[in-house]
């Protein structure tokens, strides 16, 4: 393609337009006075530097041509990708809300630096595309491209990702748990391989604050739960074996009504979940047992969508995932303080097991990792050791060496 453009000014202005028009295959600038042609990229000779009256019509024509050429080139080079994010949970939970408030804006800002990739987002929360616990299958089936996977709903599909529940009475601070588990899910071959088996790329995960006991009776030692029915999700129920309590599988949506009607007398859960559902009205005793922070959820993307992003898009997503995880930790720490204040204000009572009683509880229960390792073999043992060693390196002390028994 050859484009003829009239040369209308001296070298300085010409070079600006030449530099701006590299995307046009071949251009000749024609000097109106001499009739000579200057190929693209050839600086004008002194002969071409004669003073030439500037014609406003020519400036307008050339400016328009340069603008159109540059715009067309940029538009044709930009890759547009559509991504649907799903969660069965509603944005009332920070791990969902921060997708729209932190993750997506950060990805967009990173990609805007070059403009080569643009993502059009569709956010589908609160069960609009996937029910609670159904996000993994929705991504595998292509119903959505990215979502929050509740690990507690997939002990069979993602058994190794349950590792944080196999080492209770460890870190009560969620920060080291998030740090270690994010690193392991990205870099540990066994955990990364588990995600790959289900066509997923791990982006970031979420931990919850320290598990405690919320009960309608007082508790100062583990013997106080003997003969009582205590509810929780399946994994934490293993922390009751050996105490004489009867574990009942249940979940957050049922806790309030079941406690009110007497189905069970207490629940094992975390404060930032208990206060919003007003457990202080039906289980006013919150006992800080120090069972520890766990890692129950992960933000993932299906492999096909990840591959479409290319190197630049993947780097933007990784950067956004790190910021998302950091903001989640910060907001959760603030939420813990607010939740305790709300629990007390609602009439709840807060107490803590003494260090000696906490130690007694930890030593009284069965090792929850033994059955898990028996079912999942050496990979489970290796993951448990890697998890506990990484936390020990962060200064965490466990009341029992679950990985060495």
Short mmCIF file of C-alpha atoms in Angstrom, two decimals, residues 81-357:
data_model
loop_
_atom_site.label_atom_id
_atom_site.label_comp_id
_atom_site.label_asym_id
_atom_site.label_seq_id
_atom_site.Cartn_x
_atom_site.Cartn_y
_atom_site.Cartn_z
CA UNK A 81 -11.63 -11.57 26.57
CA UNK A 82 -14.92 -12.20 28.33
CA UNK A 83 -14.77 -13.66 31.85
CA UNK A 84 -17.70 -14.69 34.03
CA UNK A 85 -17.03 -14.91 37.77
CA UNK A 86 -19.38 -16.97 39.93
CA UNK A 87 -20.01 -17.71 43.58
CA UNK A 88 -22.90 -19.32 45.38
CA UNK A 89 -22.23 -16.93 48.24
CA UNK A 90 -23.39 -13.31 48.22
CA UNK A 91 -21.13 -10.21 48.28
CA UNK A 92 -21.99 -9.74 51.93
CA UNK A 93 -18.97 -11.97 52.51
CA UNK A 94 -15.66 -10.16 51.98
CA UNK A 95 -14.10 -12.97 49.96
CA UNK A 96 -16.84 -12.41 47.36
CA UNK A 97 -17.17 -8.63 47.69
CA UNK A 98 -13.44 -8.07 47.18
CA UNK A 99 -13.56 -9.73 43.77
CA UNK A 100 -15.51 -6.76 42.46
CA UNK A 101 -13.95 -4.15 44.74
CA UNK A 102 -10.30 -5.19 44.51
CA UNK A 103 -9.46 -8.05 42.15
CA UNK A 104 -11.25 -6.88 38.99
CA UNK A 105 -10.21 -3.19 39.24
CA UNK A 106 -6.59 -4.23 39.78
CA UNK A 107 -6.61 -6.50 36.73
CA UNK A 108 -8.13 -3.72 34.62
CA UNK A 109 -5.57 -1.18 35.84
CA UNK A 110 -2.68 -3.52 35.07
CA UNK A 111 -3.95 -4.26 31.57
CA UNK A 112 -4.61 -0.58 30.85
CA UNK A 113 -0.88 0.10 31.08
CA UNK A 114 -0.41 -1.30 27.56
CA UNK A 115 -3.96 -1.63 26.26
CA UNK A 116 -3.13 -4.89 24.49
CA UNK A 117 -5.67 -6.95 26.45
CA UNK A 118 -9.12 -5.95 27.64
CA UNK A 119 -11.37 -8.08 29.82
CA UNK A 120 -15.14 -7.75 29.88
CA UNK A 121 -16.37 -9.01 33.22
CA UNK A 122 -19.66 -10.62 34.20
CA UNK A 123 -20.13 -11.05 37.95
CA UNK A 124 -22.68 -13.67 39.02
CA UNK A 125 -22.94 -14.04 42.79
CA UNK A 126 -25.50 -15.26 45.30
CA UNK A 127 -26.26 -18.48 43.45
CA UNK A 128 -27.30 -16.89 40.14
CA UNK A 129 -25.07 -19.28 38.15
CA UNK A 130 -23.73 -21.72 40.74
CA UNK A 131 -25.11 -22.83 44.07
CA UNK A 132 -23.00 -22.87 47.22
CA UNK A 133 -20.52 -25.69 46.80
CA UNK A 134 -21.23 -25.95 43.06
CA UNK A 135 -18.69 -23.43 41.81
CA UNK A 136 -16.01 -25.99 40.96
CA UNK A 137 -18.37 -27.98 38.75
CA UNK A 138 -19.67 -24.79 37.13
CA UNK A 139 -16.14 -23.85 36.09
CA UNK A 140 -15.38 -27.36 34.88
CA UNK A 141 -18.52 -27.30 32.73
CA UNK A 142 -17.80 -23.85 31.32
CA UNK A 143 -20.81 -22.22 32.97
CA UNK A 144 -18.42 -19.70 34.46
CA UNK A 145 -14.72 -19.04 33.98
CA UNK A 146 -13.64 -18.13 37.47
CA UNK A 147 -15.01 -18.48 40.97
CA UNK A 148 -14.61 -19.12 44.68
CA UNK A 149 -14.27 -22.81 45.51
CA UNK A 150 -15.34 -23.81 49.01
CA UNK A 151 -12.77 -26.46 49.89
CA UNK A 152 -14.90 -27.79 52.73
CA UNK A 153 -17.47 -28.94 50.16
CA UNK A 154 -14.96 -31.09 48.28
CA UNK A 155 -13.17 -33.45 50.68
CA UNK A 156 -13.31 -36.21 48.04
CA UNK A 157 -12.29 -34.18 44.99
CA UNK A 158 -9.71 -32.01 46.77
CA UNK A 159 -8.60 -34.08 49.77
CA UNK A 160 -5.10 -32.63 50.04
CA UNK A 161 -6.46 -29.08 50.17
CA UNK A 162 -8.10 -30.00 53.51
CA UNK A 163 -4.68 -30.00 55.21
CA UNK A 164 -5.29 -26.97 57.46
CA UNK A 165 -8.13 -28.86 59.19
CA UNK A 166 -5.76 -31.74 59.99
CA UNK A 167 -3.53 -29.64 62.25
CA UNK A 168 -5.71 -27.90 64.88
CA UNK A 169 -4.51 -25.96 67.91
CA UNK A 170 -1.90 -24.17 65.82
CA UNK A 171 -2.00 -20.64 64.38
CA UNK A 172 -4.81 -18.47 65.71
CA UNK A 173 -3.66 -15.64 63.42
CA UNK A 174 -4.86 -16.12 59.85
CA UNK A 175 -1.94 -14.21 58.26
CA UNK A 176 0.63 -17.03 58.26
CA UNK A 177 -2.04 -19.48 57.15
CA UNK A 178 -2.88 -17.37 54.10
CA UNK A 179 0.80 -16.86 53.29
CA UNK A 180 1.72 -20.54 53.56
CA UNK A 181 -1.34 -21.95 51.83
CA UNK A 182 -1.18 -19.48 48.94
CA UNK A 183 2.43 -20.44 48.37
CA UNK A 184 1.76 -24.17 48.64
CA UNK A 185 -1.26 -24.16 46.32
CA UNK A 186 0.77 -22.34 43.69
CA UNK A 187 4.08 -24.13 44.06
CA UNK A 188 3.70 -27.45 45.85
CA UNK A 189 3.47 -30.09 43.08
CA UNK A 190 0.89 -32.14 44.96
CA UNK A 191 -1.52 -29.28 45.66
CA UNK A 192 -0.98 -27.64 42.28
CA UNK A 193 -1.49 -31.00 40.61
CA UNK A 194 -4.80 -31.45 42.43
CA UNK A 195 -6.07 -28.21 40.90
CA UNK A 196 -4.79 -29.17 37.46
CA UNK A 197 -6.64 -32.48 37.71
CA UNK A 198 -9.87 -30.49 37.88
CA UNK A 199 -8.82 -28.08 35.12
CA UNK A 200 -8.21 -25.22 37.54
CA UNK A 201 -5.49 -22.63 38.09
CA UNK A 202 -5.21 -21.49 41.70
CA UNK A 203 -5.11 -17.69 42.11
CA UNK A 204 -5.50 -16.91 45.82
CA UNK A 205 -7.09 -18.32 48.92
CA UNK A 206 -8.87 -17.19 52.04
CA UNK A 207 -8.45 -18.20 55.66
CA UNK A 208 -10.90 -17.71 58.51
CA UNK A 209 -10.26 -16.44 61.99
CA UNK A 210 -9.69 -18.66 64.99
CA UNK A 211 -12.27 -21.43 65.50
CA UNK A 212 -14.06 -21.35 68.82
CA UNK A 213 -17.05 -22.88 70.59
CA UNK A 214 -20.39 -21.06 70.76
CA UNK A 215 -22.65 -22.75 73.28
CA UNK A 216 -25.80 -22.33 75.34
CA UNK A 217 -23.93 -23.70 78.35
CA UNK A 218 -20.67 -22.61 80.04
CA UNK A 219 -17.39 -24.30 79.15
CA UNK A 220 -14.10 -24.02 81.04
CA UNK A 221 -12.58 -27.42 80.16
CA UNK A 222 -13.13 -30.04 77.48
CA UNK A 223 -15.01 -32.32 79.87
CA UNK A 224 -17.84 -29.77 79.86
CA UNK A 225 -18.84 -30.86 76.33
CA UNK A 226 -19.10 -34.52 77.33
CA UNK A 227 -22.56 -35.79 76.40
CA UNK A 228 -23.41 -32.61 74.48
CA UNK A 229 -24.31 -32.33 70.81
CA UNK A 230 -21.99 -29.93 68.98
CA UNK A 231 -22.45 -28.98 65.33
CA UNK A 232 -20.00 -27.90 62.65
CA UNK A 233 -18.96 -28.63 59.08
CA UNK A 234 -17.46 -32.14 58.71
CA UNK A 235 -13.74 -31.40 59.09
CA UNK A 236 -13.80 -29.52 62.44
CA UNK A 237 -15.98 -32.24 63.98
CA UNK A 238 -12.86 -34.39 64.20
CA UNK A 239 -11.58 -31.98 66.88
CA UNK A 240 -14.29 -33.33 69.21
CA UNK A 241 -13.33 -37.00 69.03
CA UNK A 242 -12.13 -38.01 72.46
CA UNK A 243 -14.04 -35.33 74.36
CA UNK A 244 -17.27 -37.27 74.76
CA UNK A 245 -19.24 -34.80 72.65
CA UNK A 246 -21.44 -35.95 69.77
CA UNK A 247 -20.64 -34.21 66.51
CA UNK A 248 -23.51 -33.12 64.25
CA UNK A 249 -22.85 -32.13 60.66
CA UNK A 250 -24.45 -28.78 59.91
CA UNK A 251 -23.65 -25.33 58.54
CA UNK A 252 -24.07 -21.59 58.98
CA UNK A 253 -27.56 -21.32 57.46
CA UNK A 254 -28.90 -23.79 60.03
CA UNK A 255 -27.02 -22.85 63.19
CA UNK A 256 -29.38 -20.21 64.58
CA UNK A 257 -32.65 -22.09 64.20
CA UNK A 258 -31.18 -25.43 65.25
CA UNK A 259 -29.70 -23.93 68.41
CA UNK A 260 -32.96 -22.17 69.15
CA UNK A 261 -34.97 -25.37 68.76
CA UNK A 262 -32.48 -27.46 70.73
CA UNK A 263 -31.21 -29.73 67.94
CA UNK A 264 -27.76 -29.22 69.44
CA UNK A 265 -26.31 -27.08 72.22
CA UNK A 266 -23.26 -25.57 70.57
CA UNK A 267 -21.35 -25.05 67.35
CA UNK A 268 -17.70 -24.91 66.36
CA UNK A 269 -17.23 -21.92 64.10
CA UNK A 270 -15.40 -18.59 63.87
CA UNK A 271 -16.38 -15.23 65.31
CA UNK A 272 -16.76 -13.32 62.03
CA UNK A 273 -19.42 -15.83 61.01
CA UNK A 274 -21.14 -16.14 64.40
CA UNK A 275 -21.73 -12.46 65.14
CA UNK A 276 -23.52 -11.54 61.87
CA UNK A 277 -26.05 -14.37 62.32
CA UNK A 278 -26.61 -13.29 65.95
CA UNK A 279 -25.58 -16.49 67.65
CA UNK A 280 -25.32 -14.45 70.85
CA UNK A 281 -29.11 -14.74 71.06
CA UNK A 282 -29.18 -18.55 71.09
CA UNK A 283 -25.63 -19.50 72.12
CA UNK A 284 -24.47 -16.61 74.31
CA UNK A 285 -21.25 -18.28 75.50
CA UNK A 286 -18.32 -17.76 73.13
CA UNK A 287 -15.35 -19.80 74.33
CA UNK A 288 -12.02 -19.00 72.69
CA UNK A 289 -10.64 -22.51 72.41
CA UNK A 290 -7.69 -21.60 70.19
CA UNK A 291 -8.40 -24.40 67.72
CA UNK A 292 -6.87 -22.23 65.06
CA UNK A 293 -7.32 -20.52 61.74
CA UNK A 294 -8.10 -22.67 58.69
CA UNK A 295 -8.02 -22.28 54.93
CA UNK A 296 -11.48 -23.13 53.57
CA UNK A 297 -11.71 -21.30 50.24
CA UNK A 298 -9.84 -20.55 47.03
CA UNK A 299 -10.24 -18.21 44.07
CA UNK A 300 -9.54 -20.19 40.88
CA UNK A 301 -9.86 -19.91 37.11
CA UNK A 302 -10.42 -22.67 34.58
CA UNK A 303 -7.41 -23.57 32.47
CA UNK A 304 -8.89 -22.61 29.09
CA UNK A 305 -9.59 -19.07 30.24
CA UNK A 306 -6.17 -18.82 31.84
CA UNK A 307 -4.48 -19.84 28.60
CA UNK A 308 -6.43 -17.19 26.64
CA UNK A 309 -4.97 -14.45 28.83
CA UNK A 310 -1.44 -14.85 27.53
CA UNK A 311 1.63 -13.75 29.48
CA UNK A 312 0.51 -10.17 30.01
CA UNK A 313 -3.00 -11.10 31.13
CA UNK A 314 -1.72 -13.81 33.43
CA UNK A 315 0.74 -11.41 35.07
CA UNK A 316 -2.10 -8.92 35.66
CA UNK A 317 -4.26 -11.61 37.24
CA UNK A 318 -1.42 -12.79 39.48
CA UNK A 319 -0.76 -9.23 40.67
CA UNK A 320 -4.46 -8.72 41.36
CA UNK A 321 -4.68 -12.03 43.25
CA UNK A 322 -1.87 -10.98 45.58
CA UNK A 323 -3.57 -7.67 46.34
CA UNK A 324 -6.92 -9.43 46.82
CA UNK A 325 -5.36 -11.78 49.40
CA UNK A 326 -3.68 -8.92 51.24
CA UNK A 327 -6.88 -6.87 51.41
CA UNK A 328 -8.84 -9.91 52.56
CA UNK A 329 -6.46 -10.45 55.48
CA UNK A 330 -6.56 -6.79 56.47
CA UNK A 331 -10.34 -6.58 56.32
CA UNK A 332 -10.79 -9.85 58.21
CA UNK A 333 -8.57 -8.68 61.04
CA UNK A 334 -10.71 -5.57 61.38
CA UNK A 335 -13.85 -7.68 61.13
CA UNK A 336 -12.73 -9.87 64.06
CA UNK A 337 -12.48 -6.85 66.33
CA UNK A 338 -15.86 -5.55 65.19
CA UNK A 339 -17.47 -8.98 65.52
CA UNK A 340 -16.36 -9.40 69.12
CA UNK A 341 -17.74 -5.96 69.96
CA UNK A 342 -21.05 -6.85 68.28
CA UNK A 343 -21.21 -10.20 70.09
CA UNK A 344 -20.74 -8.52 73.46
CA UNK A 345 -23.17 -5.72 72.59
CA UNK A 346 -25.80 -8.32 71.73
CA UNK A 347 -25.58 -9.84 75.18
CA UNK A 348 -22.98 -12.50 74.48
CA UNK A 349 -20.26 -13.48 76.93
CA UNK A 350 -16.66 -14.01 75.83
CA UNK A 351 -14.22 -16.22 77.71
CA UNK A 352 -11.07 -18.18 76.88
CA UNK A 353 -9.76 -21.56 77.84
CA UNK A 354 -6.67 -21.30 80.00
CA UNK A 355 -3.42 -22.36 78.28
CA UNK A 356 -3.38 -25.51 80.40
CA UNK A 357 -6.96 -26.47 79.45
#
